[in-house]
């Protein structure tokens, strides 16, 4: 199981890193996502090395729990943003929405930071053995956005983003379980 989790982690982190660094190469400054992705990639490689060393020395294929937990949280943070953006892109290709000008801001501001915190909180509650905490996280997010959700476009973006973000967080927890 270690090798499957490691392969998924490396491929997804690599894709996320490529997206982050392509954005950086196009002249945009390095974002928090770029740095989180870099740390996730380093930890993923560290988990592979520790897994190989552990397997060779102790014939165990698992990595230390602290590293598995850290890696799963960083994976959720690094991969969640690109995955959510992919979901938004796929959803907007259905029936053509009205043309949106480049200067139009997103109806929901602060989505990057809210998404990072949401995914970290969801993975944290799952690792803490309190899955009910996921409902608390999502309820707090909904209450915080309540006034903005009267706008149909904002409500759709909120639902898609929350589901995509939650799925990545739960998947990251699952990968962490496979690593440990």
XYZ file of N, CA and C in Angstrom:
540
model
N 0.819 -1.198 0.000
C 0.000 0.000 0.000
C 0.860 1.259 0.000
N 2.014 1.167 0.656
C 2.911 2.314 0.733
C 3.239 2.827 -0.660
N 3.541 1.921 -1.577
C 3.972 2.331 -2.907
C 2.848 2.980 -3.702
N 1.631 2.512 -3.540
C 0.495 3.124 -4.232
C 0.278 4.539 -3.721
N 0.265 4.688 -2.404
C 0.073 6.014 -1.814
C 1.197 6.944 -2.230
N 2.409 6.441 -2.201
C 3.544 7.272 -2.572
C 3.450 7.705 -4.032
N 3.087 6.789 -4.925
C 2.980 7.126 -6.349
C 1.905 8.184 -6.587
N 0.740 8.021 -5.966
C -0.331 9.011 -6.115
C 0.125 10.359 -5.579
N 0.772 10.338 -4.438
C 1.255 11.561 -3.813
C 2.269 12.276 -4.692
N 3.226 11.548 -5.216
C 4.269 12.156 -6.050
C 3.674 12.696 -7.349
N 2.820 11.936 -8.004
C 2.233 12.397 -9.269
C 1.380 13.643 -9.054
N 0.500 13.611 -8.064
C -0.373 14.767 -7.811
C 0.421 15.974 -7.346
N 1.401 15.766 -6.483
C 2.229 16.877 -6.032
C 3.053 17.418 -7.194
N 3.524 16.532 -8.057
C 4.267 16.981 -9.233
C 3.413 17.819 -10.172
N 2.182 17.381 -10.400
C 1.273 18.168 -11.247
C 0.971 19.522 -10.622
N 0.756 19.531 -9.315
C 0.498 20.778 -8.616
C 1.716 21.685 -8.669
N 2.890 21.097 -8.489
C 4.127 21.887 -8.562
C 4.308 22.457 -9.962
N 4.038 21.660 -10.978
C 4.174 22.145 -12.347
C 3.236 23.319 -12.606
N 1.996 23.210 -12.144
C 1.041 24.311 -12.331
C 1.501 25.561 -11.596
N 1.989 25.398 -10.370
C 2.447 26.540 -9.589
C 3.652 27.200 -10.237
N 4.609 26.395 -10.668
C 5.825 26.966 -11.229
C 5.626 27.499 -12.642
N 4.676 26.945 -13.397
C 4.343 27.533 -14.700
C 3.747 28.920 -14.506
N 2.913 29.054 -13.501
C 2.348 30.356 -13.170
C 3.459 31.325 -12.794
N 4.413 30.843 -12.028
C 5.551 31.669 -11.605
C 6.399 32.049 -12.818
N 6.583 31.104 -13.750
C 7.394 31.367 -14.942
C 6.743 32.376 -15.874
N 5.423 32.495 -15.830
C 4.718 33.449 -16.685
C 4.817 34.873 -16.151
N 5.584 35.063 -15.095
C 5.795 36.406 -14.588
C 5.024 36.728 -13.332
N 4.192 35.812 -12.886
C 3.483 36.063 -11.631
C 4.430 35.757 -10.487
N 4.281 36.488 -9.411
C 5.174 36.235 -8.286
C 4.779 34.928 -7.602
N 5.743 34.355 -6.898
C 5.498 33.087 -6.217
C 4.412 33.272 -5.166
N 3.430 32.410 -5.206
C 2.322 32.496 -4.258
C 2.573 31.536 -3.099
N 1.717 31.622 -2.116
C 1.799 30.702 -0.978
C 1.651 29.265 -1.462
N 0.846 29.061 -2.504
C 0.649 27.713 -3.048
C 1.961 27.159 -3.600
N 2.781 28.025 -4.225
C 4.067 27.581 -4.762
C 4.958 27.067 -3.643
N 5.021 27.786 -2.548
C 5.877 27.383 -1.430
C 5.343 26.139 -0.732
N 4.036 26.040 -0.579
C 3.446 24.851 0.041
C 3.726 23.627 -0.834
N 3.609 23.804 -2.143
C 3.865 22.702 -3.064
C 5.315 22.256 -2.983
N 6.220 23.194 -2.877
C 7.637 22.855 -2.761
C 7.892 22.044 -1.492
N 7.326 22.463 -0.376
C 7.486 21.731 0.882
C 6.850 20.343 0.769
N 5.678 20.254 0.145
C 5.016 18.951 -0.025
C 5.867 18.005 -0.869
N 6.478 18.534 -1.921
C 7.329 17.705 -2.770
C 8.546 17.198 -2.004
N 9.154 18.064 -1.203
C 10.313 17.648 -0.403
C 9.899 16.579 0.610
N 8.760 16.773 1.276
C 8.300 15.773 2.244
C 7.924 14.454 1.566
N 7.367 14.531 0.364
C 7.030 13.304 -0.357
C 8.293 12.509 -0.670
N 9.335 13.211 -1.094
C 10.601 12.525 -1.358
C 11.200 11.983 -0.063
N 11.074 12.741 1.038
C 11.576 12.270 2.330
C 10.837 11.017 2.769
N 9.530 10.966 2.521
C 8.766 9.778 2.905
C 9.213 8.567 2.105
N 9.543 8.785 0.832
C 10.039 7.677 0.017
C 11.356 7.168 0.574
N 12.280 8.083 0.869
C 13.579 7.678 1.399
C 13.412 6.957 2.730
N 12.592 7.515 3.639
C 12.373 6.864 4.929
C 11.696 5.504 4.756
N 10.781 5.419 3.806
C 10.131 4.137 3.544
C 11.104 3.104 3.025
N 11.992 3.524 2.124
C 13.001 2.604 1.599
C 13.968 2.165 2.687
N 14.431 3.138 3.508
C 15.342 2.816 4.598
C 14.651 1.916 5.612
N 13.416 2.252 5.968
C 12.670 1.433 6.923
C 12.448 0.026 6.416
N 12.165 -0.086 5.136
C 11.936 -1.411 4.550
C 13.233 -2.224 4.558
N 14.341 -1.563 4.243
C 15.619 -2.265 4.192
C 16.092 -2.670 5.591
N 15.886 -1.796 6.576
C 16.398 -2.062 7.918
C 15.423 -2.895 8.750
N 14.161 -2.488 8.769
C 13.182 -3.137 9.646
C 12.163 -3.984 8.891
N 12.309 -4.068 7.596
C 11.356 -4.755 6.750
C 9.936 -4.243 6.982
N 9.841 -2.951 7.176
C 8.550 -2.286 7.356
C 8.405 -1.274 6.233
N 7.236 -1.190 5.654
C 7.034 -0.280 4.537
C 6.381 1.029 4.945
N 6.276 1.311 6.205
C 5.586 2.523 6.613
C 6.576 3.625 6.972
N 6.091 4.840 6.949
C 6.892 5.999 7.337
C 6.408 6.446 8.717
N 7.209 7.245 9.426
C 6.772 7.712 10.752
C 5.433 8.448 10.660
N 4.625 8.311 11.710
C 3.279 8.900 11.729
C 3.324 10.410 11.557
N 4.280 11.065 12.184
C 4.376 12.526 12.068
C 4.591 12.932 10.617
N 5.421 12.190 9.910
C 5.670 12.501 8.507
C 4.433 12.209 7.659
N 3.741 11.116 7.921
C 2.514 10.794 7.175
C 1.460 11.875 7.358
N 1.290 12.320 8.610
C 0.293 13.359 8.894
C 0.686 14.664 8.234
N 1.954 15.055 8.395
C 2.426 16.312 7.792
C 2.286 16.279 6.280
N 2.663 15.161 5.701
C 2.594 15.038 4.253
C 1.156 15.075 3.752
N 0.237 14.449 4.471
C -1.158 14.469 4.025
C -1.755 15.867 4.133
N -1.404 16.611 5.178
C -1.895 17.989 5.311
C -1.317 18.857 4.202
N -0.006 18.748 3.971
C 0.610 19.551 2.906
C 0.081 19.168 1.532
N -0.189 17.885 1.334
C -0.769 17.461 0.063
C -2.136 18.114 -0.149
N -2.954 18.115 0.905
C -4.278 18.741 0.801
C -4.141 20.230 0.477
N -3.178 20.891 1.095
C -2.981 22.317 0.849
C -2.462 22.573 -0.560
N -1.512 21.764 -1.006
C -0.887 21.995 -2.307
C -1.774 21.599 -3.478
N -2.478 20.492 -3.360
C -3.244 19.968 -4.490
C -4.676 20.481 -4.525
N -5.189 20.962 -3.404
C -6.580 21.399 -3.342
C -6.905 22.567 -4.241
N -6.034 23.563 -4.292
C -6.279 24.744 -5.125
C -6.360 24.416 -6.609
N -5.331 23.749 -7.162
C -5.415 23.393 -8.581
C -6.598 22.490 -8.904
N -6.930 21.565 -8.014
C -8.075 20.680 -8.258
C -9.377 21.472 -8.272
N -9.523 22.395 -7.327
C -10.730 23.216 -7.265
C -10.846 24.091 -8.506
N -9.739 24.664 -8.949
C -9.763 25.471 -10.174
C -10.143 24.625 -11.380
N -9.676 23.379 -11.420
C -10.047 22.468 -12.498
C -11.550 22.195 -12.480
N -12.117 22.002 -11.297
C -13.565 21.778 -11.180
C -14.322 23.011 -11.665
N -13.867 24.210 -11.292
C -14.512 25.444 -11.758
C -14.456 25.531 -13.281
N -13.316 25.193 -13.867
C -13.161 25.259 -15.324
C -14.089 24.265 -16.009
N -14.142 23.059 -15.481
C -15.009 22.038 -16.085
C -16.477 22.426 -15.951
N -16.854 23.008 -14.829
C -18.247 23.406 -14.623
C -18.636 24.558 -15.539
N -17.705 25.438 -15.839
C -18.036 26.590 -16.679
C -18.125 26.231 -18.153
N -17.704 25.045 -18.537
C -17.754 24.633 -19.947
C -19.106 24.070 -20.340
N -19.967 23.808 -19.374
C -21.280 23.258 -19.695
C -22.023 24.242 -20.589
N -23.184 24.722 -20.218
C -23.787 25.764 -21.039
C -22.965 27.040 -20.860
N -22.758 27.721 -21.974
C -21.911 28.922 -21.948
C -22.483 29.964 -20.999
N -21.707 30.335 -19.949
C -22.157 31.423 -19.083
C -21.976 32.748 -19.809
N -22.628 33.807 -19.336
C -22.425 35.086 -19.981
C -20.951 35.457 -19.934
N -20.507 36.146 -20.982
C -19.099 36.529 -21.070
C -18.700 37.335 -19.841
N -17.589 36.957 -19.278
C -17.087 37.627 -18.090
C -15.812 38.361 -18.469
N -15.778 39.614 -18.181
C -14.596 40.391 -18.513
C -13.486 40.084 -17.535
N -12.253 40.287 -17.999
C -11.099 39.985 -17.164
C -11.091 40.802 -15.881
N -11.656 41.991 -15.900
C -11.608 42.851 -14.721
C -12.665 42.500 -13.682
N -13.615 41.616 -14.046
C -14.647 41.229 -13.085
C -14.019 40.394 -11.976
N -14.164 40.837 -10.728
C -13.614 40.024 -9.641
C -14.522 38.831 -9.360
N -13.947 37.839 -8.734
C -14.730 36.681 -8.322
C -15.775 37.145 -7.316
N -16.957 36.554 -7.343
C -17.967 36.972 -6.374
C -17.581 36.620 -4.932
N -16.692 35.659 -4.776
C -16.241 35.264 -3.443
C -14.757 35.589 -3.306
N -14.455 36.560 -2.465
C -13.075 36.975 -2.287
C -12.424 36.180 -1.159
N -11.115 36.049 -1.225
C -10.386 35.341 -0.179
C -10.451 33.836 -0.293
N -10.846 33.336 -1.463
C -11.044 31.896 -1.633
C -9.786 31.067 -1.441
N -8.623 31.583 -1.852
C -7.381 30.829 -1.700
C -7.108 30.551 -0.230
N -7.154 31.591 0.585
C -6.849 31.426 2.007
C -7.929 30.633 2.729
N -9.173 30.879 2.387
C -10.258 30.122 3.020
C -10.131 28.641 2.657
N -9.816 28.356 1.404
C -9.644 26.967 0.977
C -8.487 26.286 1.686
N -7.369 26.997 1.830
C -6.223 26.426 2.544
C -6.597 26.083 3.984
N -7.240 27.025 4.645
C -7.630 26.797 6.044
C -8.679 25.688 6.162
N -9.619 25.671 5.229
C -10.668 24.650 5.243
C -10.067 23.251 5.099
N -9.185 23.076 4.127
C -8.580 21.762 3.914
C -7.711 21.350 5.105
N -6.951 22.287 5.654
C -6.129 21.967 6.824
C -7.012 21.561 8.006
N -8.119 22.256 8.194
C -9.019 21.933 9.300
C -9.691 20.580 9.104
N -10.102 20.280 7.885
C -10.757 18.993 7.625
C -9.781 17.843 7.845
N -8.585 17.952 7.280
C -7.592 16.888 7.476
C -7.241 16.786 8.960
N -7.115 17.927 9.630
C -6.799 17.919 11.055
C -7.856 17.222 11.893
N -9.124 17.487 11.604
C -10.178 16.835 12.383
C -10.213 15.329 12.111
N -9.921 14.941 10.882
C -9.895 13.512 10.569
C -8.729 12.822 11.276
N -7.545 13.441 11.264
C -6.396 12.859 11.961
C -6.617 12.848 13.469
N -7.374 13.794 13.982
C -7.649 13.836 15.421
C -8.691 12.800 15.832
N -9.267 12.094 14.858
C -10.275 11.086 15.173
C -11.637 11.692 15.468
N -11.867 12.882 14.947
C -13.132 13.588 15.174
C -13.738 13.962 13.820
N -14.283 12.998 13.076
C -14.817 13.304 11.749
C -15.994 14.274 11.783
N -16.670 14.367 12.930
C -17.770 15.320 13.060
C -17.273 16.753 12.923
N -15.982 16.951 13.184
C -15.386 18.276 13.047
C -15.480 18.808 11.628
N -15.561 17.908 10.650
C -15.729 18.328 9.263
C -17.034 19.103 9.097
N -18.079 18.636 9.740
C -19.370 19.345 9.675
C -19.254 20.720 10.318
N -18.508 20.826 11.403
C -18.310 22.120 12.065
C -17.563 23.074 11.142
N -16.513 22.581 10.490
C -15.733 23.407 9.571
C -16.619 23.929 8.439
N -17.407 23.044 7.850
C -18.261 23.442 6.731
C -19.379 24.382 7.184
N -19.890 24.179 8.390
C -20.929 25.070 8.914
C -20.373 26.471 9.144
N -19.182 26.557 9.719
C -18.559 27.867 9.947
C -18.303 28.561 8.613
N -17.850 27.807 7.629
C -17.608 28.392 6.310
C -18.917 28.917 5.714
N -19.985 28.140 5.822
C -21.276 28.567 5.295
C -21.817 29.801 5.999
N -21.665 29.855 7.311
C -22.125 31.032 8.047
C -21.320 32.267 7.672
N -20.025 32.080 7.469
C -19.179 33.210 7.088
C -19.503 33.765 5.711
N -20.007 32.940 4.830
C -20.330 33.347 3.453
C -21.821 33.591 3.242
N -22.618 33.470 4.282
C -24.075 33.492 4.143
C -24.580 34.694 3.351
N -24.124 35.883 3.676
C -24.618 37.090 3.009
C -24.259 37.110 1.519
N -23.115 36.543 1.173
C -22.673 36.554 -0.223
C -23.380 35.510 -1.080
N -24.020 34.544 -0.458
C -24.606 33.429 -1.201
C -25.951 33.760 -1.844
N -26.419 34.991 -1.704
C -27.650 35.399 -2.391
C -27.406 35.533 -3.894
N -26.182 35.799 -4.264
C -25.777 35.863 -5.663
C -25.679 34.424 -6.184
N -26.400 34.123 -7.282
C -26.438 32.755 -7.823
C -25.044 32.261 -8.194
N -24.252 33.107 -8.830
C -22.903 32.708 -9.239
C -22.033 32.419 -8.011
N -22.175 33.229 -6.973
C -21.405 33.012 -5.744
C -21.821 31.712 -5.071
N -23.114 31.418 -5.051
C -23.604 30.187 -4.426
C -23.065 28.962 -5.165
N -23.083 29.012 -6.494
C -22.569 27.893 -7.282
C -21.079 27.705 -7.037
N -20.333 28.805 -7.029
C -18.895 28.731 -6.789
C -18.619 28.192 -5.377
N -19.413 28.603 -4.414
C -19.250 28.146 -3.035
C -19.457 26.637 -2.934
N -20.524 26.134 -3.532
C -20.832 24.704 -3.460
C -19.761 23.878 -4.168
N -19.410 24.261 -5.389
C -18.385 23.525 -6.130
C -17.052 23.553 -5.396
N -16.661 24.721 -4.927
C -15.379 24.857 -4.228
C -15.344 24.070 -2.933
N -16.434 24.087 -2.192
C -16.486 23.366 -0.921
C -16.414 21.862 -1.144
N -17.169 21.350 -2.106
C -17.114 19.916 -2.382
C -15.740 19.491 -2.885
N -15.183 20.238 -3.821
C -13.865 19.891 -4.361
C -12.809 19.934 -3.266
N -12.850 20.971 -2.465
C -11.879 21.127 -1.387
C -12.021 20.014 -0.348
N -13.249 19.686 0.006
C -13.490 18.615 0.977
C -13.046 17.256 0.469
N -13.268 16.994 -0.821
C -12.836 15.723 -1.405
C -11.322 15.590 -1.388
N -10.625 16.670 -1.713
C -9.164 16.626 -1.687
C -8.669 16.401 -0.261
N -9.275 17.076 0.702
C -8.860 16.910 2.095
C -9.084 15.474 2.571
N -10.253 14.905 2.262
C -10.522 13.523 2.656
C -9.589 12.558 1.950
N -9.320 12.811 0.671
C -8.371 11.968 -0.066
C -6.963 12.059 0.493
N -6.567 13.251 0.903
C -5.235 13.432 1.499
C -5.124 12.646 2.806
N -6.189 12.646 3.582
C -6.208 11.857 4.815
C -6.060 10.368 4.489
N -6.788 9.923 3.471
C -6.697 8.520 3.057
C -5.304 8.145 2.602
N -4.653 9.025 1.838
C -3.280 8.761 1.417
C -2.350 8.684 2.624
N -2.573 9.584 3.589
C -1.763 9.542 4.801
C -1.930 8.232 5.549
N -3.169 7.715 5.589
C -3.404 6.415 6.239
C -2.664 5.297 5.502
N -2.654 5.366 4.171
C -1.945 4.343 3.408
C -0.446 4.398 3.639
N 0.080 5.612 3.863
C 1.512 5.752 4.110
C 1.909 5.244 5.485
N 1.027 5.409 6.460
C 1.419 5.050 7.837
C 1.162 3.601 8.160
